[in-house]
């Protein structure tokens, strides 16, 4: 299973000081040496971390394929069609959100989604769609000629945190209305949903990635799903790199994934 490392948060740290370090470009060689197979970045409309200059420099100099997450905003689509990353992953974007909260609803703004996909395909850029594990969304992704889907693992990750950490006793109220038995069942159901969705997507000819909220504690269950060929992981790897260094943090994640 391949690992795409999402390096946005290196730029988040830079933007906290609004100067020129740490530079996300410096991460590329380290990611490659550590065994990552892809660089993932998100060009957000508000440019809160990665900016246009980063995207250009990373695409021009990365020896690994670059996967750019983006919304269907016409200006962003235009910019990326010129810069030509290996792949784009279309995600929903809400300016107020801390991070991408849910999958793209392919039945909402469907004309705009189709136009964006068609533009990327005309420019020979592979297209992945970040969606929830739902059969109707997967079927629609196929109809829209996407090459790949990325299944949103955010609910799985939050359930796993609610069960296995103290987060729901703090300001982060995660599923506090459920007891442990109910949470365990919900977690089991969510894994099964991601599993069944992956089998269905593979059967209809889509390639499958997964990501969001994956970390060293919860990645194994998702990595066991054979139909999933790639995981995109950011926050947890960059968080661990503060203590361990980026290369060690990536290698540790690669080791876990390859245990599956
Ligand atoms: N995949 C997609 C489509 C995302 O939007 C994100 C967050 O930018 C990730 C993966 C990585 O999520 P995390 O930072 O929680 O690992």
PDB file of C-alpha atoms and ligand atoms in Angstrom:
ATOM      1  CA  UNK A   1       0.000   0.000   0.000  1.00  0.00           C
ATOM      2  CA  UNK A   2       1.348   3.424  -0.983  1.00  0.00           C
ATOM      3  CA  UNK A   3       1.775   6.352   1.373  1.00  0.00           C
ATOM      4  CA  UNK A   4       1.139   9.931   0.299  1.00  0.00           C
ATOM      5  CA  UNK A   5       2.464  12.399   2.847  1.00  0.00           C
ATOM      6  CA  UNK A   6       0.410  15.547   3.198  1.00  0.00           C
ATOM      7  CA  UNK A   7       2.913  18.318   3.925  1.00  0.00           C
ATOM      8  CA  UNK A   8       0.465  21.235   4.320  1.00  0.00           C
ATOM      9  CA  UNK A   9       1.220  21.630   8.004  1.00  0.00           C
ATOM     10  CA  UNK A  10       4.849  22.490   7.328  1.00  0.00           C
ATOM     11  CA  UNK A  11       3.451  25.568   5.590  1.00  0.00           C
ATOM     12  CA  UNK A  12       0.947  26.061   8.451  1.00  0.00           C
ATOM     13  CA  UNK A  13       3.928  26.479  10.777  1.00  0.00           C
ATOM     14  CA  UNK A  14       5.621  28.881   8.357  1.00  0.00           C
ATOM     15  CA  UNK A  15       2.449  30.957   8.088  1.00  0.00           C
ATOM     16  CA  UNK A  16       2.225  31.166  11.896  1.00  0.00           C
ATOM     17  CA  UNK A  17       5.265  33.443  11.657  1.00  0.00           C
ATOM     18  CA  UNK A  18       4.743  34.618   8.063  1.00  0.00           C
ATOM     19  CA  UNK A  19       8.355  34.280   7.090  1.00  0.00           C
ATOM     20  CA  UNK A  20      10.197  31.759   4.912  1.00  0.00           C
ATOM     21  CA  UNK A  21      10.757  28.772   7.203  1.00  0.00           C
ATOM     22  CA  UNK A  22      10.045  25.920   7.502  1.00  0.00           C
ATOM     23  CA  UNK A  23       9.922  25.472   3.725  1.00  0.00           C
ATOM     24  CA  UNK A  24       7.661  22.586   2.576  1.00  0.00           C
ATOM     25  CA  UNK A  25       9.932  22.121  -0.433  1.00  0.00           C
ATOM     26  CA  UNK A  26      12.665  20.882   1.901  1.00  0.00           C
ATOM     27  CA  UNK A  27      10.415  17.975   2.891  1.00  0.00           C
ATOM     28  CA  UNK A  28      10.323  16.397  -0.560  1.00  0.00           C
ATOM     29  CA  UNK A  29      13.735  14.681  -0.457  1.00  0.00           C
ATOM     30  CA  UNK A  30      13.135  13.531   3.122  1.00  0.00           C
ATOM     31  CA  UNK A  31       9.738  12.032   2.169  1.00  0.00           C
ATOM     32  CA  UNK A  32      11.354  10.165  -0.712  1.00  0.00           C
ATOM     33  CA  UNK A  33      14.250   8.856   1.396  1.00  0.00           C
ATOM     34  CA  UNK A  34      11.803   7.675   4.040  1.00  0.00           C
ATOM     35  CA  UNK A  35       9.857   5.616   1.488  1.00  0.00           C
ATOM     36  CA  UNK A  36       6.830   7.828   0.813  1.00  0.00           C
ATOM     37  CA  UNK A  37       5.384   7.310  -2.651  1.00  0.00           C
ATOM     38  CA  UNK A  38       3.569  10.609  -3.101  1.00  0.00           C
ATOM     39  CA  UNK A  39       3.486  14.205  -1.952  1.00  0.00           C
ATOM     40  CA  UNK A  40       0.038  15.576  -1.159  1.00  0.00           C
ATOM     41  CA  UNK A  41      -0.722  19.271  -0.744  1.00  0.00           C
ATOM     42  CA  UNK A  42      -3.944  21.265  -0.519  1.00  0.00           C
ATOM     43  CA  UNK A  43      -4.179  24.608  -2.308  1.00  0.00           C
ATOM     44  CA  UNK A  44      -7.001  26.110  -0.250  1.00  0.00           C
ATOM     45  CA  UNK A  45      -8.982  29.105  -1.466  1.00  0.00           C
ATOM     46  CA  UNK A  46      -7.888  31.068   1.628  1.00  0.00           C
ATOM     47  CA  UNK A  47      -4.217  30.004   1.128  1.00  0.00           C
ATOM     48  CA  UNK A  48      -3.930  29.395   4.860  1.00  0.00           C
ATOM     49  CA  UNK A  49      -0.908  27.140   4.396  1.00  0.00           C
ATOM     50  CA  UNK A  50       0.270  26.072   0.923  1.00  0.00           C
ATOM     51  CA  UNK A  51       0.313  28.977  -1.553  1.00  0.00           C
ATOM     52  CA  UNK A  52       0.599  29.213  -5.331  1.00  0.00           C
ATOM     53  CA  UNK A  53       4.380  29.613  -5.191  1.00  0.00           C
ATOM     54  CA  UNK A  54       4.694  26.437  -3.086  1.00  0.00           C
ATOM     55  CA  UNK A  55       2.552  24.462  -5.525  1.00  0.00           C
ATOM     56  CA  UNK A  56       4.653  25.608  -8.484  1.00  0.00           C
ATOM     57  CA  UNK A  57       7.989  24.901  -6.797  1.00  0.00           C
ATOM     58  CA  UNK A  58       6.842  21.520  -5.469  1.00  0.00           C
ATOM     59  CA  UNK A  59       5.448  20.352  -8.808  1.00  0.00           C
ATOM     60  CA  UNK A  60       8.549  21.528 -10.675  1.00  0.00           C
ATOM     61  CA  UNK A  61      11.044  19.910  -8.355  1.00  0.00           C
ATOM     62  CA  UNK A  62       9.398  16.867  -6.774  1.00  0.00           C
ATOM     63  CA  UNK A  63      10.754  13.492  -7.821  1.00  0.00           C
ATOM     64  CA  UNK A  64       7.602  11.958  -6.335  1.00  0.00           C
ATOM     65  CA  UNK A  65       4.158  12.319  -7.948  1.00  0.00           C
ATOM     66  CA  UNK A  66       2.325  15.350  -6.563  1.00  0.00           C
ATOM     67  CA  UNK A  67      -1.347  15.071  -5.640  1.00  0.00           C
ATOM     68  CA  UNK A  68      -2.993  18.477  -5.158  1.00  0.00           C
ATOM     69  CA  UNK A  69      -6.237  18.623  -3.206  1.00  0.00           C
ATOM     70  CA  UNK A  70      -8.501  21.427  -4.347  1.00  0.00           C
ATOM     71  CA  UNK A  71     -12.059  22.684  -4.526  1.00  0.00           C
ATOM     72  CA  UNK A  72     -13.958  23.332  -7.774  1.00  0.00           C
ATOM     73  CA  UNK A  73     -13.319  27.085  -7.515  1.00  0.00           C
ATOM     74  CA  UNK A  74     -12.777  28.188 -11.146  1.00  0.00           C
ATOM     75  CA  UNK A  75      -9.578  30.163 -10.424  1.00  0.00           C
ATOM     76  CA  UNK A  76      -8.010  27.252  -8.562  1.00  0.00           C
ATOM     77  CA  UNK A  77      -8.926  24.862 -11.391  1.00  0.00           C
ATOM     78  CA  UNK A  78      -7.351  27.287 -13.879  1.00  0.00           C
ATOM     79  CA  UNK A  79      -4.127  27.595 -11.846  1.00  0.00           C
ATOM     80  CA  UNK A  80      -3.770  23.816 -11.495  1.00  0.00           C
ATOM     81  CA  UNK A  81      -4.470  23.151 -15.165  1.00  0.00           C
ATOM     82  CA  UNK A  82      -1.460  25.378 -15.915  1.00  0.00           C
ATOM     83  CA  UNK A  83       0.789  23.842 -13.237  1.00  0.00           C
ATOM     84  CA  UNK A  84      -0.187  20.262 -14.156  1.00  0.00           C
ATOM     85  CA  UNK A  85       0.291  18.146 -11.034  1.00  0.00           C
ATOM     86  CA  UNK A  86       0.272  14.376 -11.490  1.00  0.00           C
ATOM     87  CA  UNK A  87      -3.169  14.192  -9.881  1.00  0.00           C
ATOM     88  CA  UNK A  88      -5.789  16.421  -8.311  1.00  0.00           C
ATOM     89  CA  UNK A  89      -8.126  15.283  -5.564  1.00  0.00           C
ATOM     90  CA  UNK A  90     -11.306  17.325  -5.549  1.00  0.00           C
ATOM     91  CA  UNK A  91     -12.485  18.040  -1.997  1.00  0.00           C
ATOM     92  CA  UNK A  92     -15.331  20.100  -0.555  1.00  0.00           C
ATOM     93  CA  UNK A  93     -14.115  23.339   0.974  1.00  0.00           C
ATOM     94  CA  UNK A  94     -15.666  25.500   3.606  1.00  0.00           C
ATOM     95  CA  UNK A  95     -13.735  28.580   4.668  1.00  0.00           C
ATOM     96  CA  UNK A  96     -14.734  28.284   8.330  1.00  0.00           C
ATOM     97  CA  UNK A  97     -13.652  24.657   8.744  1.00  0.00           C
ATOM     98  CA  UNK A  98     -10.513  23.661  10.622  1.00  0.00           C
ATOM     99  CA  UNK A  99      -9.963  20.850   8.134  1.00  0.00           C
ATOM    100  CA  UNK A 100     -11.977  19.111   5.401  1.00  0.00           C
ATOM    101  CA  UNK A 101     -15.043  17.948   7.295  1.00  0.00           C
ATOM    102  CA  UNK A 102     -16.856  15.570   4.995  1.00  0.00           C
ATOM    103  CA  UNK A 103     -16.696  14.050   1.552  1.00  0.00           C
ATOM    104  CA  UNK A 104     -17.680  15.862  -1.631  1.00  0.00           C
ATOM    105  CA  UNK A 105     -21.396  15.470  -2.427  1.00  0.00           C
ATOM    106  CA  UNK A 106     -21.330  14.646  -6.147  1.00  0.00           C
ATOM    107  CA  UNK A 107     -25.074  15.354  -6.475  1.00  0.00           C
ATOM    108  CA  UNK A 108     -24.695  18.949  -5.251  1.00  0.00           C
ATOM    109  CA  UNK A 109     -23.179  21.483  -7.713  1.00  0.00           C
ATOM    110  CA  UNK A 110     -22.918  18.540 -10.104  1.00  0.00           C
ATOM    111  CA  UNK A 111     -22.482  20.732 -13.224  1.00  0.00           C
ATOM    112  CA  UNK A 112     -19.589  22.615 -11.652  1.00  0.00           C
ATOM    113  CA  UNK A 113     -18.001  19.377 -10.458  1.00  0.00           C
ATOM    114  CA  UNK A 114     -18.332  17.876 -13.940  1.00  0.00           C
ATOM    115  CA  UNK A 115     -16.814  20.990 -15.571  1.00  0.00           C
ATOM    116  CA  UNK A 116     -13.845  20.910 -13.201  1.00  0.00           C
ATOM    117  CA  UNK A 117     -13.260  17.182 -13.805  1.00  0.00           C
ATOM    118  CA  UNK A 118     -13.520  17.608 -17.577  1.00  0.00           C
ATOM    119  CA  UNK A 119     -11.017  20.493 -17.510  1.00  0.00           C
ATOM    120  CA  UNK A 120      -8.504  18.475 -15.507  1.00  0.00           C
ATOM    121  CA  UNK A 121      -8.917  15.441 -17.770  1.00  0.00           C
ATOM    122  CA  UNK A 122      -8.495  17.601 -20.912  1.00  0.00           C
ATOM    123  CA  UNK A 123      -5.219  18.771 -19.372  1.00  0.00           C
ATOM    124  CA  UNK A 124      -4.086  15.185 -18.807  1.00  0.00           C
ATOM    125  CA  UNK A 125      -4.270  15.439 -15.022  1.00  0.00           C
ATOM    126  CA  UNK A 126      -5.564  12.370 -13.144  1.00  0.00           C
ATOM    127  CA  UNK A 127      -8.674  13.064 -11.071  1.00  0.00           C
ATOM    128  CA  UNK A 128      -9.563  11.615  -7.688  1.00  0.00           C
ATOM    129  CA  UNK A 129     -12.748  12.528  -5.806  1.00  0.00           C
ATOM    130  CA  UNK A 130     -12.767  12.723  -2.007  1.00  0.00           C
ATOM    131  CA  UNK A 131     -16.103  11.184  -1.030  1.00  0.00           C
ATOM    132  CA  UNK A 132     -17.819   9.466   1.856  1.00  0.00           C
ATOM    133  CA  UNK A 133     -18.134   5.677   1.745  1.00  0.00           C
ATOM    134  CA  UNK A 134     -21.536   5.622   0.017  1.00  0.00           C
ATOM    135  CA  UNK A 135     -22.505   3.443  -2.943  1.00  0.00           C
ATOM    136  CA  UNK A 136     -24.441   6.202  -4.760  1.00  0.00           C
ATOM    137  CA  UNK A 137     -21.447   8.579  -4.536  1.00  0.00           C
ATOM    138  CA  UNK A 138     -19.086   5.866  -5.788  1.00  0.00           C
ATOM    139  CA  UNK A 139     -21.341   5.095  -8.767  1.00  0.00           C
ATOM    140  CA  UNK A 140     -21.529   8.807  -9.579  1.00  0.00           C
ATOM    141  CA  UNK A 141     -17.723   9.117  -9.387  1.00  0.00           C
ATOM    142  CA  UNK A 142     -17.451   6.402 -12.016  1.00  0.00           C
ATOM    143  CA  UNK A 143     -20.022   8.143 -14.241  1.00  0.00           C
ATOM    144  CA  UNK A 144     -18.028  11.368 -13.955  1.00  0.00           C
ATOM    145  CA  UNK A 145     -14.934   9.579 -15.338  1.00  0.00           C
ATOM    146  CA  UNK A 146     -12.854   9.896 -12.194  1.00  0.00           C
ATOM    147  CA  UNK A 147      -9.804   7.668 -12.208  1.00  0.00           C
ATOM    148  CA  UNK A 148      -9.811   7.268  -8.464  1.00  0.00           C
ATOM    149  CA  UNK A 149     -11.788   7.953  -5.304  1.00  0.00           C
ATOM    150  CA  UNK A 150     -10.420   8.806  -1.884  1.00  0.00           C
ATOM    151  CA  UNK A 151     -12.657   7.518   0.889  1.00  0.00           C
ATOM    152  CA  UNK A 152     -13.079   9.918   3.805  1.00  0.00           C
ATOM    153  CA  UNK A 153     -11.913   8.182   6.980  1.00  0.00           C
ATOM    154  CA  UNK A 154     -12.752  11.132   9.276  1.00  0.00           C
ATOM    155  CA  UNK A 155     -15.733   9.462  10.959  1.00  0.00           C
ATOM    156  CA  UNK A 156     -13.710   6.286  11.522  1.00  0.00           C
ATOM    157  CA  UNK A 157     -10.862   8.376  12.998  1.00  0.00           C
ATOM    158  CA  UNK A 158     -13.166  10.336  15.317  1.00  0.00           C
ATOM    159  CA  UNK A 159     -14.887   7.182  16.544  1.00  0.00           C
ATOM    160  CA  UNK A 160     -11.504   5.653  17.185  1.00  0.00           C
ATOM    161  CA  UNK A 161     -10.414   8.757  19.152  1.00  0.00           C
ATOM    162  CA  UNK A 162     -13.666   8.766  21.137  1.00  0.00           C
ATOM    163  CA  UNK A 163     -13.085   5.154  22.162  1.00  0.00           C
ATOM    164  CA  UNK A 164      -9.350   5.156  22.687  1.00  0.00           C
ATOM    165  CA  UNK A 165      -8.445   8.594  24.004  1.00  0.00           C
ATOM    166  CA  UNK A 166      -9.612  11.135  26.562  1.00  0.00           C
ATOM    167  CA  UNK A 167     -10.538  13.663  23.903  1.00  0.00           C
ATOM    168  CA  UNK A 168     -14.272  13.367  24.476  1.00  0.00           C
ATOM    169  CA  UNK A 169     -13.773  14.400  28.106  1.00  0.00           C
ATOM    170  CA  UNK A 170     -12.183  17.693  27.027  1.00  0.00           C
ATOM    171  CA  UNK A 171     -13.419  20.586  24.913  1.00  0.00           C
ATOM    172  CA  UNK A 172     -13.414  18.253  21.887  1.00  0.00           C
ATOM    173  CA  UNK A 173     -16.777  16.634  22.404  1.00  0.00           C
ATOM    174  CA  UNK A 174     -16.650  13.541  20.230  1.00  0.00           C
ATOM    175  CA  UNK A 175     -19.731  11.341  20.267  1.00  0.00           C
ATOM    176  CA  UNK A 176     -20.328  11.997  24.001  1.00  0.00           C
ATOM    177  CA  UNK A 177     -23.958  10.880  23.655  1.00  0.00           C
ATOM    178  CA  UNK A 178     -22.861   7.262  23.127  1.00  0.00           C
ATOM    179  CA  UNK A 179     -21.487   4.746  25.608  1.00  0.00           C
ATOM    180  CA  UNK A 180     -18.457   2.563  24.917  1.00  0.00           C
ATOM    181  CA  UNK A 181     -20.486  -0.405  23.727  1.00  0.00           C
ATOM    182  CA  UNK A 182     -22.371   1.751  21.220  1.00  0.00           C
ATOM    183  CA  UNK A 183     -19.141   3.403  20.071  1.00  0.00           C
ATOM    184  CA  UNK A 184     -17.484   0.014  19.489  1.00  0.00           C
ATOM    185  CA  UNK A 185     -20.417  -1.084  17.342  1.00  0.00           C
ATOM    186  CA  UNK A 186     -20.358   2.210  15.396  1.00  0.00           C
ATOM    187  CA  UNK A 187     -16.629   1.823  14.797  1.00  0.00           C
ATOM    188  CA  UNK A 188     -17.086  -1.752  13.601  1.00  0.00           C
ATOM    189  CA  UNK A 189     -19.908  -0.631  11.248  1.00  0.00           C
ATOM    190  CA  UNK A 190     -17.797   2.210   9.873  1.00  0.00           C
ATOM    191  CA  UNK A 191     -14.874  -0.120   9.104  1.00  0.00           C
ATOM    192  CA  UNK A 192     -17.283  -2.519   7.381  1.00  0.00           C
ATOM    193  CA  UNK A 193     -18.737   0.367   5.351  1.00  0.00           C
ATOM    194  CA  UNK A 194     -15.280   1.480   4.189  1.00  0.00           C
ATOM    195  CA  UNK A 195     -14.419  -2.147   3.396  1.00  0.00           C
ATOM    196  CA  UNK A 196     -17.630  -2.832   1.425  1.00  0.00           C
ATOM    197  CA  UNK A 197     -17.381   0.503  -0.395  1.00  0.00           C
ATOM    198  CA  UNK A 198     -13.805  -0.288  -1.409  1.00  0.00           C
ATOM    199  CA  UNK A 199     -14.815  -3.694  -2.785  1.00  0.00           C
ATOM    200  CA  UNK A 200     -17.687  -2.113  -4.727  1.00  0.00           C
ATOM    201  CA  UNK A 201     -15.482   0.683  -6.111  1.00  0.00           C
ATOM    202  CA  UNK A 202     -12.801  -1.768  -7.227  1.00  0.00           C
ATOM    203  CA  UNK A 203     -15.436  -3.952  -8.908  1.00  0.00           C
ATOM    204  CA  UNK A 204     -16.626  -1.043 -11.049  1.00  0.00           C
ATOM    205  CA  UNK A 205     -13.080  -0.158 -12.062  1.00  0.00           C
ATOM    206  CA  UNK A 206     -12.115   2.679  -9.741  1.00  0.00           C
ATOM    207  CA  UNK A 207      -8.801   2.983  -7.946  1.00  0.00           C
ATOM    208  CA  UNK A 208      -9.131   3.629  -4.226  1.00  0.00           C
ATOM    209  CA  UNK A 209      -7.284   5.831  -1.768  1.00  0.00           C
ATOM    210  CA  UNK A 210      -8.313   6.696   1.782  1.00  0.00           C
ATOM    211  CA  UNK A 211      -7.429   9.437   4.199  1.00  0.00           C
ATOM    212  CA  UNK A 212      -8.252  11.942   6.882  1.00  0.00           C
ATOM    213  CA  UNK A 213      -7.505  11.630  10.563  1.00  0.00           C
ATOM    214  CA  UNK A 214      -5.388   8.506  10.129  1.00  0.00           C
ATOM    215  CA  UNK A 215      -2.671   8.150  12.756  1.00  0.00           C
ATOM    216  CA  UNK A 216      -0.273   5.633  14.274  1.00  0.00           C
ATOM    217  CA  UNK A 217      -3.035   4.177  16.463  1.00  0.00           C
ATOM    218  CA  UNK A 218      -5.799   3.744  13.908  1.00  0.00           C
ATOM    219  CA  UNK A 219      -4.099   3.208  10.539  1.00  0.00           C
ATOM    220  CA  UNK A 220      -3.810  -0.571  10.716  1.00  0.00           C
ATOM    221  CA  UNK A 221      -7.521  -1.381  10.331  1.00  0.00           C
ATOM    222  CA  UNK A 222      -7.705   0.728   7.175  1.00  0.00           C
ATOM    223  CA  UNK A 223      -4.392  -0.557   5.823  1.00  0.00           C
ATOM    224  CA  UNK A 224      -5.784  -4.105   6.063  1.00  0.00           C
ATOM    225  CA  UNK A 225      -8.356  -3.354   3.358  1.00  0.00           C
ATOM    226  CA  UNK A 226      -6.695  -4.844   0.304  1.00  0.00           C
ATOM    227  CA  UNK A 227      -8.698  -2.869  -2.264  1.00  0.00           C
ATOM    228  CA  UNK A 228      -7.268   0.411  -0.954  1.00  0.00           C
ATOM    229  CA  UNK A 229      -4.014   1.155  -2.744  1.00  0.00           C
ATOM    230  CA  UNK A 230      -2.982   4.432  -1.133  1.00  0.00           C
ATOM    231  CA  UNK A 231      -3.300   6.331   2.140  1.00  0.00           C
ATOM    232  CA  UNK A 232      -2.839  10.088   2.391  1.00  0.00           C
ATOM    233  CA  UNK A 233      -1.721  11.108   5.863  1.00  0.00           C
ATOM    234  CA  UNK A 234      -0.705  14.550   7.086  1.00  0.00           C
ATOM    235  CA  UNK A 235      -1.404  15.821  10.564  1.00  0.00           C
ATOM    236  CA  UNK A 236      -0.232  12.822  12.550  1.00  0.00           C
ATOM    237  CA  UNK A 237       3.026  12.424  10.621  1.00  0.00           C
ATOM    238  CA  UNK A 238       3.915  16.115  10.817  1.00  0.00           C
ATOM    239  CA  UNK A 239       2.941  16.208  14.516  1.00  0.00           C
ATOM    240  CA  UNK A 240       5.251  13.257  15.241  1.00  0.00           C
ATOM    241  CA  UNK A 241       8.034  14.740  13.149  1.00  0.00           C
ATOM    242  CA  UNK A 242       8.410  17.532  15.720  1.00  0.00           C
ATOM    243  CA  UNK A 243       9.653  14.952  18.196  1.00  0.00           C
ATOM    244  CA  UNK A 244      11.190  12.312  15.938  1.00  0.00           C
ATOM    245  CA  UNK A 245      12.210  14.112  12.779  1.00  0.00           C
ATOM    246  CA  UNK A 246      10.279  13.825   9.522  1.00  0.00           C
ATOM    247  CA  UNK A 247      12.180  10.844   8.133  1.00  0.00           C
ATOM    248  CA  UNK A 248      11.619   8.706  11.269  1.00  0.00           C
ATOM    249  CA  UNK A 249       7.944   9.742  11.485  1.00  0.00           C
ATOM    250  CA  UNK A 250       7.343   8.654   7.869  1.00  0.00           C
ATOM    251  CA  UNK A 251       9.326   5.413   8.249  1.00  0.00           C
ATOM    252  CA  UNK A 252       7.327   4.515  11.376  1.00  0.00           C
ATOM    253  CA  UNK A 253       4.073   5.030   9.465  1.00  0.00           C
ATOM    254  CA  UNK A 254       5.376   3.008   6.493  1.00  0.00           C
ATOM    255  CA  UNK A 255       6.379   0.185   8.859  1.00  0.00           C
ATOM    256  CA  UNK A 256       2.892   0.115  10.387  1.00  0.00           C
ATOM    257  CA  UNK A 257       1.181   0.099   7.012  1.00  0.00           C
ATOM    258  CA  UNK A 258       3.357  -2.712   5.735  1.00  0.00           C
ATOM    259  CA  UNK A 259       2.432  -4.870   8.765  1.00  0.00           C
ATOM    260  CA  UNK A 260      -1.119  -5.177   7.418  1.00  0.00           C
TER     261      UNK A 260
HETATM  262  N1  LIG B   1      -6.880  13.372   2.279  1.00  0.00           N
HETATM  263  C1  LIG B   1      -7.631  14.478   2.031  1.00  0.00           C
HETATM  264  C2  LIG B   1      -8.488  14.492   0.817  1.00  0.00           C
HETATM  265  C3  LIG B   1      -7.566  15.609   2.886  1.00  0.00           C
HETATM  266  O1  LIG B   1      -8.329  16.690   2.636  1.00  0.00           O
HETATM  267  C4  LIG B   1      -6.671  15.575   3.978  1.00  0.00           C
HETATM  268  C5  LIG B   1      -6.537  16.787   4.854  1.00  0.00           C
HETATM  269  O2  LIG B   1      -5.978  17.829   4.120  1.00  0.00           O
HETATM  270  C6  LIG B   1      -5.913  14.419   4.181  1.00  0.00           C
HETATM  271  C7  LIG B   1      -6.048  13.327   3.337  1.00  0.00           C
HETATM  272  C8  LIG B   1      -4.943  14.306   5.317  1.00  0.00           C
HETATM  273  O3  LIG B   1      -5.644  14.331   6.517  1.00  0.00           O
HETATM  274  P1  LIG B   1      -4.858  14.354   7.905  1.00  0.00           P
HETATM  275  O4  LIG B   1      -4.074  15.624   7.925  1.00  0.00           O
HETATM  276  O5  LIG B   1      -5.958  14.316   8.912  1.00  0.00           O
HETATM  277  O6  LIG B   1      -3.975  13.145   7.916  1.00  0.00           O
END
